[in-house]
Coordinates of C-alpha atoms and ligand atoms in Angstrom, one line a residue:
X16 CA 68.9 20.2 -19.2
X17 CA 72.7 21.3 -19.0
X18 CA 73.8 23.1 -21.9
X19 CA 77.4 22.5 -23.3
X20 CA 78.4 26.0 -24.8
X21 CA 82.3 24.9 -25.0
X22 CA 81.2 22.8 -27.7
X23 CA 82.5 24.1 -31.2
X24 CA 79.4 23.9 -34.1
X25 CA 81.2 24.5 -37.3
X26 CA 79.1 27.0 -39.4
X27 CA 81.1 27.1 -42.4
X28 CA 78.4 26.4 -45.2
X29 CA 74.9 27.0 -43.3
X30 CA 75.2 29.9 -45.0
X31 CA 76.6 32.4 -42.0
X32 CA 77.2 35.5 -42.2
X33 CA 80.2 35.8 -40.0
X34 CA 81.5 32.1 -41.3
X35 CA 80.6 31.9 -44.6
X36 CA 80.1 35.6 -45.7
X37 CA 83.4 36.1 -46.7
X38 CA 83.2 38.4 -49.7
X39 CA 80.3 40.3 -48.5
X40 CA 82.3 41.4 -45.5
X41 CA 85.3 42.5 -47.6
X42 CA 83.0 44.4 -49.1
X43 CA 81.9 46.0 -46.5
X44 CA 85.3 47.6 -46.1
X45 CA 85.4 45.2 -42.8
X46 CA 88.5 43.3 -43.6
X47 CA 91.1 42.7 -46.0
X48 CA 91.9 39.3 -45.2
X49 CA 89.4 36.8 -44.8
X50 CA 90.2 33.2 -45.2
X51 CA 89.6 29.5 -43.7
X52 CA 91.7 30.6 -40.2
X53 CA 89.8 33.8 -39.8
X54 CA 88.1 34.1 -36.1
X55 CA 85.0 36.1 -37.0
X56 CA 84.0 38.1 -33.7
X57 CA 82.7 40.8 -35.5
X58 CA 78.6 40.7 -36.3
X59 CA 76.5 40.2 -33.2
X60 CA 75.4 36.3 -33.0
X61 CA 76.4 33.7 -31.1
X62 CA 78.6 30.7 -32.2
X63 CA 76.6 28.5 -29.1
X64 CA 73.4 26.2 -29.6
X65 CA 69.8 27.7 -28.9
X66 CA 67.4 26.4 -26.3
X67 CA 66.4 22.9 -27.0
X68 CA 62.5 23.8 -26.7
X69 CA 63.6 26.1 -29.3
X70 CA 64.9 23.3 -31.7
X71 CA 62.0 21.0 -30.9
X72 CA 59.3 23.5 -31.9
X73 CA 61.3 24.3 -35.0
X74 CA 61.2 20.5 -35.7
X75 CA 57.7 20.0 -35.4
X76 CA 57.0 22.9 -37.6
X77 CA 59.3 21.4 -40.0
X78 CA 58.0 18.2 -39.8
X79 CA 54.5 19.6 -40.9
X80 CA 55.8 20.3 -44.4
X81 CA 53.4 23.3 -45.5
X82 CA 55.3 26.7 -44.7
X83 CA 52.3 28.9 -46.1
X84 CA 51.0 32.4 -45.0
X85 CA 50.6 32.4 -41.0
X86 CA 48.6 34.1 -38.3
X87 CA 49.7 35.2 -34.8
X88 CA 47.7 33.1 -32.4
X89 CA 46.5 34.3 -29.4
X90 CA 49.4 32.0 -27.5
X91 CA 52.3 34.2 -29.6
X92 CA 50.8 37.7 -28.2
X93 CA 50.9 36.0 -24.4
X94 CA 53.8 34.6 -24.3
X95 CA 55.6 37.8 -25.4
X96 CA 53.6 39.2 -22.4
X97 CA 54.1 36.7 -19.6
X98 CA 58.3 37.0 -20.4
X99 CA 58.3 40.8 -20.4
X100 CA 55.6 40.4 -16.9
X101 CA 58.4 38.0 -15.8
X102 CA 61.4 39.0 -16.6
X103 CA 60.9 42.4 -16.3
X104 CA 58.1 43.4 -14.4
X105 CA 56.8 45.1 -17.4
X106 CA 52.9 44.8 -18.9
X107 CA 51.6 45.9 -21.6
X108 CA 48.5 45.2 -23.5
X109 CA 48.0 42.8 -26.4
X110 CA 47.0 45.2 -29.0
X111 CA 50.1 47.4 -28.7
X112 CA 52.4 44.2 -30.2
X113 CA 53.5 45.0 -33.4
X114 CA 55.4 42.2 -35.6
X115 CA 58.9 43.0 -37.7
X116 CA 60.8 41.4 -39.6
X117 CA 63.6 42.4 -38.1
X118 CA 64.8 45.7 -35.7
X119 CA 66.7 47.3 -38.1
X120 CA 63.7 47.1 -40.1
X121 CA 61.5 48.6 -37.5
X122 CA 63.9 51.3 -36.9
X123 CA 63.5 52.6 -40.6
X124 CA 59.9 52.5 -40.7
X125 CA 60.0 54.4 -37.2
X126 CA 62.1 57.2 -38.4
X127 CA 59.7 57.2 -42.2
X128 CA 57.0 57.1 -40.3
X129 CA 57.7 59.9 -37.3
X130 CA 59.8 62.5 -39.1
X131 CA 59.7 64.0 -42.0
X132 CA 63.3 64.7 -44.4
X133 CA 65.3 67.1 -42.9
X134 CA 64.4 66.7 -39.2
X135 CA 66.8 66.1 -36.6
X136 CA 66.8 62.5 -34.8
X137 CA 69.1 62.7 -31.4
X138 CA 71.4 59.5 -31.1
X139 CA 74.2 58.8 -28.8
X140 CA 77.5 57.7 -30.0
X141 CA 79.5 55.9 -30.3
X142 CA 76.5 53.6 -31.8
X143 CA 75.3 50.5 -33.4
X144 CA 75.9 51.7 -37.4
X145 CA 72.1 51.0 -38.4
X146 CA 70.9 54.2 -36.1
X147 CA 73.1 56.7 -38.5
X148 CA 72.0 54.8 -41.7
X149 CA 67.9 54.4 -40.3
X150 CA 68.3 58.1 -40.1
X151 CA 71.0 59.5 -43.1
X152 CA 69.7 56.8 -45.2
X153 CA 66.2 57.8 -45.5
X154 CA 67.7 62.4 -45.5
X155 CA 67.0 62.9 -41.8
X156 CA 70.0 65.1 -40.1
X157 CA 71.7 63.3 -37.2
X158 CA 71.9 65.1 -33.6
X159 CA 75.0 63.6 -31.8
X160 CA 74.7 63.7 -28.0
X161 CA 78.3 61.7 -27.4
X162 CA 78.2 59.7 -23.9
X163 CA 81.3 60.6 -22.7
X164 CA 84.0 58.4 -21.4
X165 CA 84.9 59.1 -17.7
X166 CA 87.5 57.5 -15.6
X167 CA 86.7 54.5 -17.8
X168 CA 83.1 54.5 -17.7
X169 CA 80.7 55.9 -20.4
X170 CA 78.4 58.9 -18.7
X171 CA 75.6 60.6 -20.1
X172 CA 76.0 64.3 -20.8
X173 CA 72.2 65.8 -20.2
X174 CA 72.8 69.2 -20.4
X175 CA 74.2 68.6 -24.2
X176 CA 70.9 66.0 -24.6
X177 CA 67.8 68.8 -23.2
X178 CA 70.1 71.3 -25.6
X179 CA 69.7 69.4 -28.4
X180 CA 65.9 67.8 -27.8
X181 CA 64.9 71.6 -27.3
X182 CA 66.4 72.3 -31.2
X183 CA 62.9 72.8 -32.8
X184 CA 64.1 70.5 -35.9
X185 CA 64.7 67.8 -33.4
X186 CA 61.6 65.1 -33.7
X187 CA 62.9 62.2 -32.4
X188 CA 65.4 60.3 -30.0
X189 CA 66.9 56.6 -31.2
X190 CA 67.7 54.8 -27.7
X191 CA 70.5 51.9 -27.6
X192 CA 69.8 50.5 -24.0
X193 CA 71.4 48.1 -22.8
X194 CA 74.4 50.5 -25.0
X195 CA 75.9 48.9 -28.0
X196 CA 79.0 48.6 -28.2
X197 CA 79.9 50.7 -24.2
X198 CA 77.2 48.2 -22.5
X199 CA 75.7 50.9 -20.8
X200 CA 72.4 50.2 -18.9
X201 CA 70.9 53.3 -17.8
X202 CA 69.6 53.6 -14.4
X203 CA 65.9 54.7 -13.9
X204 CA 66.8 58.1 -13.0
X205 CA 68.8 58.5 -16.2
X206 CA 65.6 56.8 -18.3
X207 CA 62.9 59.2 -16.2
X208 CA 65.3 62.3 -17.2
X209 CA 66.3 61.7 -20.9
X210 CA 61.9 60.5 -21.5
X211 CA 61.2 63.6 -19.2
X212 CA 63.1 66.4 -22.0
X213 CA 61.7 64.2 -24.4
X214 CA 58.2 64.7 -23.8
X215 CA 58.9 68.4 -23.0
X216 CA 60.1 69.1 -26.3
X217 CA 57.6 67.4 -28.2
X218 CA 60.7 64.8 -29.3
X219 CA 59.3 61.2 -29.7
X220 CA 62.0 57.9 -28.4
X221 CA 62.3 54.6 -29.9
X222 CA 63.9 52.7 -27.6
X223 CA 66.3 49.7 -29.2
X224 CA 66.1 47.8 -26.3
X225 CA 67.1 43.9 -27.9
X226 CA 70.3 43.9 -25.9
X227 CA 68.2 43.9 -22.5
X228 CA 67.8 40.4 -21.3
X229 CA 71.4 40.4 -21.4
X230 CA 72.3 41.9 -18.5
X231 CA 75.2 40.5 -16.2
X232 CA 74.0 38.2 -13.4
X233 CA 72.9 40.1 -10.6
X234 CA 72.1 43.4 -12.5
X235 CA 68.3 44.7 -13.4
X236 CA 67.6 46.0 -16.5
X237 CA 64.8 48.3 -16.7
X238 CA 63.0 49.0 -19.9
X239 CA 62.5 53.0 -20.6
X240 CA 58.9 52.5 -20.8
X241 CA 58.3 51.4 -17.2
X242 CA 61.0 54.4 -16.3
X243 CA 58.1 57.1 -16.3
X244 CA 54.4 56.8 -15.5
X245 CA 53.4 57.7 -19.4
X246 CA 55.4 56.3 -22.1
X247 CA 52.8 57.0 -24.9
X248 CA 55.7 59.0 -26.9
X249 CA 58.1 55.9 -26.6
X250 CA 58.1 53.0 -29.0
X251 CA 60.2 50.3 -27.8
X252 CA 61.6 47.1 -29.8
X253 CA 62.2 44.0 -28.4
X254 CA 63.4 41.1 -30.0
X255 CA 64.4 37.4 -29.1
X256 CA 67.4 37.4 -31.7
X257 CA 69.7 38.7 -29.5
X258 CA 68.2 37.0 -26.2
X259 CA 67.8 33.6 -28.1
X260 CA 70.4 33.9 -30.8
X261 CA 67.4 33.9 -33.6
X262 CA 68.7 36.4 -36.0
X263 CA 68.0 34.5 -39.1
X264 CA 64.4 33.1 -38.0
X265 CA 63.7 37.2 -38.3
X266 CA 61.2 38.2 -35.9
X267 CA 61.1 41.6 -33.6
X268 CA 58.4 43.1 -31.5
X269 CA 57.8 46.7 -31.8
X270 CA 55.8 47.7 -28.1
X271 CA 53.9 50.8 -29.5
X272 CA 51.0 51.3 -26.4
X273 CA 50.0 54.7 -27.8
X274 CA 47.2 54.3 -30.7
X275 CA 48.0 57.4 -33.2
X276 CA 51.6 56.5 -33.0
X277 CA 50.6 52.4 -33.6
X278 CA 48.6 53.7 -36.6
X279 CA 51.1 56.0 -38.5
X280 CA 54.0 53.0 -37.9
X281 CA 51.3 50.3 -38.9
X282 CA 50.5 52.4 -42.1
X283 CA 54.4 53.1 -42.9
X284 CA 55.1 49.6 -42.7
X285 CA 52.3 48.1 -44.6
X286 CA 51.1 44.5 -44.2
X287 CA 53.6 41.9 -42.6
X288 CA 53.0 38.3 -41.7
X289 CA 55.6 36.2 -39.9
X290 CA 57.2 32.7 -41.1
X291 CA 55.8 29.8 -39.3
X292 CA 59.4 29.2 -38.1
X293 CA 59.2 32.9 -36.1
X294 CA 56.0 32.5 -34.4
X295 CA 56.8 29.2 -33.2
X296 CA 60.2 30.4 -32.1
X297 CA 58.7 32.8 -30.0
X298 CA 56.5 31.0 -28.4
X299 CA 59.0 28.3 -27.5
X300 CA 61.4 30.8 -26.1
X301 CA 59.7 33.0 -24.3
X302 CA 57.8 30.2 -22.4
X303 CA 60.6 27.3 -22.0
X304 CA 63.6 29.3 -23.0
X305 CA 64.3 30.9 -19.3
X306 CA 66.5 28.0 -17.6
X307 CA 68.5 28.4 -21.1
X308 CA 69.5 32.3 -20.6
X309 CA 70.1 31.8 -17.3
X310 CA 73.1 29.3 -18.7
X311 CA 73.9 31.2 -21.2
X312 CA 74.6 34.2 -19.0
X313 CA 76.4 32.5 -16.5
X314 CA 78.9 30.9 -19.0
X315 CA 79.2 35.1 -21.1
X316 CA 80.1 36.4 -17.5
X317 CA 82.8 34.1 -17.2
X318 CA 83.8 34.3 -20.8
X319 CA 84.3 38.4 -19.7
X320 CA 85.8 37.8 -17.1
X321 CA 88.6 35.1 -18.6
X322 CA 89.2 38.4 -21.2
X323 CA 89.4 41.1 -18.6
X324 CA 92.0 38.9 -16.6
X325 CA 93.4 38.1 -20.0
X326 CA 94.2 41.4 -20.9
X327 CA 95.4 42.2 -17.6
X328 CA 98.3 39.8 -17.8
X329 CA 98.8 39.8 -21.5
X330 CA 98.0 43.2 -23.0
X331 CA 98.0 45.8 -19.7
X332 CA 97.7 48.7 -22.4
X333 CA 94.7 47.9 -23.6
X334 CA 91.7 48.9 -21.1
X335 CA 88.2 47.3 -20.5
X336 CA 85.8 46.8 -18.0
X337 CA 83.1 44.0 -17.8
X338 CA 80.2 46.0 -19.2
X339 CA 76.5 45.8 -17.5
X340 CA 74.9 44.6 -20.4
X341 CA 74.9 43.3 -23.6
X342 CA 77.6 40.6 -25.1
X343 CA 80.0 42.8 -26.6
X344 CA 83.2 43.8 -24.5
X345 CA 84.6 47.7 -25.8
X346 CA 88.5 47.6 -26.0
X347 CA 90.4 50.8 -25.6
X348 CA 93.7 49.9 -27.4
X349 CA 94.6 53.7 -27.3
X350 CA 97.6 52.9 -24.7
X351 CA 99.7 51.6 -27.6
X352 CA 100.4 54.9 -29.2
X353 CA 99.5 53.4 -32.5
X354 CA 96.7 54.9 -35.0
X355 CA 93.3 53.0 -36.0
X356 CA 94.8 52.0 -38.7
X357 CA 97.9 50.4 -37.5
X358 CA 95.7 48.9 -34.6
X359 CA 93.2 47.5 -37.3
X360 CA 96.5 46.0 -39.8
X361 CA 97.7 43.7 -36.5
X362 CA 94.3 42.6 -35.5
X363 CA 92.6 41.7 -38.6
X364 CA 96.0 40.7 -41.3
X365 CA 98.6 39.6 -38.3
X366 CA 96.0 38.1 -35.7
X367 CA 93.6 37.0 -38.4
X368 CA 90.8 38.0 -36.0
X369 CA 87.6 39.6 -37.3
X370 CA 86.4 42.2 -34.4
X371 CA 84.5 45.8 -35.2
X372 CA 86.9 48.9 -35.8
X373 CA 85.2 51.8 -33.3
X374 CA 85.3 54.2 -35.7
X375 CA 82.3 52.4 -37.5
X376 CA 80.5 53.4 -34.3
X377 CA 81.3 57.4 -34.7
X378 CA 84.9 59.2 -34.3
X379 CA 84.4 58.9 -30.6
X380 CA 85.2 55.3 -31.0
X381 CA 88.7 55.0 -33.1
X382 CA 91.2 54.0 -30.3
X383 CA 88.8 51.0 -29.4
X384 CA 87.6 47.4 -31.1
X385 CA 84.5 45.6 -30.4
X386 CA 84.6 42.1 -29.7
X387 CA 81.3 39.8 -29.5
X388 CA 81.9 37.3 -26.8
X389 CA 79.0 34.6 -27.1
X390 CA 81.4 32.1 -28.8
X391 CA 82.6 28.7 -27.2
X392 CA 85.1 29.9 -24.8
X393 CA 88.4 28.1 -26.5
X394 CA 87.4 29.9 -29.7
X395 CA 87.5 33.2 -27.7
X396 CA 90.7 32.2 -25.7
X397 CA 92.6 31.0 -29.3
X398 CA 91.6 34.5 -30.6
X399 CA 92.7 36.7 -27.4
X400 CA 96.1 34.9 -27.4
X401 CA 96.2 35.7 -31.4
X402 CA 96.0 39.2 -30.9
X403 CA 98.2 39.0 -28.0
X404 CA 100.8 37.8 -29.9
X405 CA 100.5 40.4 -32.9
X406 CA 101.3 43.4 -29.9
X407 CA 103.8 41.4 -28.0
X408 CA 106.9 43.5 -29.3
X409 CA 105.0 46.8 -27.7
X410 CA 104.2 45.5 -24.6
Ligands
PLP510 C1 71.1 47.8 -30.9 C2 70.8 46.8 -32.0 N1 69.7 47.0 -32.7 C3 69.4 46.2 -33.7 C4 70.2 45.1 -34.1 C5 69.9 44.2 -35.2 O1 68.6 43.7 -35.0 P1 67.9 43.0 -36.2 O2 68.7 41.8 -36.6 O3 66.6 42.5 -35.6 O4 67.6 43.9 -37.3 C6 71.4 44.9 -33.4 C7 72.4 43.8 -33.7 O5 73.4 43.8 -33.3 C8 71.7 45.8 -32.3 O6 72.8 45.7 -31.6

């Protein structure tokens, strides 16, 4: 089936987030202004329908109209298998599936369960907000190993990350891979290296991998896991909400192969059954969502690129390049001279356009915005030209 992701679904009052959240967001400290001609490009979900085996599994679960306590059926554990097998050349055995309710929430009990209050967890900003709040939030110390931006591309700096891992107080390393917001996707060499000082210092890795099905066309992701012949000290969460655009059906898997580590996360976590709605979802994705994704990453490469040549024409000053992976571009809107602030009053009060300041992903990040991309292209072209217009007497 061909998918129509120029189509516009209005999600004003399905009880959205980035649509309907208004005051919530405010309160965040996100924006001032938030009203009905706000473009919300800000939390990371897609404005574009789901997979139609999705919606048809959804339907029939719906249609059965008891939505009691549910089991994970042999089907749920193999078809989270056969995609990773697939997609990724990745196996792993059926026992070392753990369900969450969400990643965020796996990433808490991770750093509850591993570390103890006080201990160092090694992160690498700028980075996803929940990674600093998994580990402040719960009085665990964070150890910053900045990537650092050269010649316009993010690098890893490895002497700075085996310093820091070999810090005794240093337990445990929080991966973003594919990077949110830089789109980084590390190469195997960089994975082997970073799981090699790990292991030597005794540091244990989660590895946030949800972005990685969302490479660009043509690239190879390569989960950490597979990166080094044992990956008993990494725990790695996957997730269809990114891949599928499932966020609100709530439904991670935590990849945990080693058995102590499985057994001090299981008992952290305590018992947790899935909806209906999320094990059904999972099994319709992973085995009839493929010809989907391959859609949908055909039309978020061309949505990049209309933004990179965009901004080439319109708004020279501010720099960006089409990132490996994830659906987030990473603008650098340092070349106007102006501070975050300023920056942030003509996106968000002039523009009306509801992006991510960078400084919520660490200092390193406060000359640039982060714009989510999987929205129908008009929507993204009508918010570009926007903010286009709110920097046209600097240009
Ligand atoms: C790296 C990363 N981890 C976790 C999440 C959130 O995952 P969840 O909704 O499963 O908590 C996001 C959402 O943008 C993310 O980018």
């Amino acid at each position: 089936m061909k998918y129509n992701f120029d189509e516009f679904i209005n999600r004003r009052n399905t009880y959205s987030l980035k649509w309907d959240g208004a005051e919530l967001i405010k309160e965040f400290g996100l924006t001032e202004r938030y009203d009905a001609e706000t473009i919300p490009l800000f939390t990371a979900d897609m404005d574009l329908p789901v997979p139609q085996p999705l919606v048809d599994a959804l339907h029939k679960t719906v249609d059965h109209r008891i939505y009691g306590y549910s089991v994970f059926p042999d089907e749920y554990f193999a078809a989270i298998q056969h995609w990773f097998q697939k997609r990724h050349d990745w196996h792993f055995p059926k026992e070392a599936i753990v369900y969450s309710p969400g990643t965020v929430h796996a990433l808490n009990v991770a750093v509850k369960a591993l570390t103890e209050p006080g201990d160092g967890v090694l992160i690498q900003r700028p980075v996803y907000p929940p990674f600093t709040s998994a580990i402040e939030g719960n009085a665990r110390v964070v150890v910053n190993n900045p990537l650092v931006l050269e010649n316009g591309k993010y690098v890893l700096d490895l002497e700075d990350f085996e310093a820091k891992a070999a810090d005794d107080n240093t337990k445990l390393f929080i991966l973003c891979h594919p990077h949110n917001p830089t789109g980084k996707v590390y190469t195997k060499e960089e994975l082997s290296r970073m799981a090699e000082i790990c292991r030597k210092h005794d540091v244990l890795i989660i590895a946030d991998e949800i972005h990685g099905d969302l490479v660009r066309q043509g690239k190879t992701f390569m989960p950490m896991a597979k990166a080094v012949e044992d990956s008993s000290h990494i725990i790695t969460c996957t997730a269809i909400n990114k891949t599928f655009n499932t966020a609100g059906l709530h439904c991670t898997n935590v990849i945990i192969t080693d058995p102590d580590l499985r057994a001090k996360y299981a008992l952290e976590m305590g018992m947790q059954l899935a909806s209906p709605f999320a094990i059904s979802a999972v099994i319709a994705v992973y085995n009839e969502g493929e010809d989907w994704l391959d859609q949908l990453k055909e039309y978020i490469d061309g949505t990049m690129e209309w933004i990179e040549t965009f901004l080439k024409e319109k708004m020279p000053k501010v720099k960006t390049s089409i990132p490996d992976g994830t659906y987030v571009m990473w603008l650098d809107f340092g070349g106007y001279g102006l501070t975050p602030d300023e920056i942030h009053d003509r996106i968000y009060n002039q523009a009306n356009v509801l992006l991510e300041d960078g400084h919520l992903f660490g200092e390193e990040g406060s000359q640039f915005q982060r714009i989510c991309t999987p929205s129908p292209r008009p929507l993204i072209q009508e918010a570009m030209t926007r903010i286009a217009k709110a920097f046209e007497d600097l240009s």
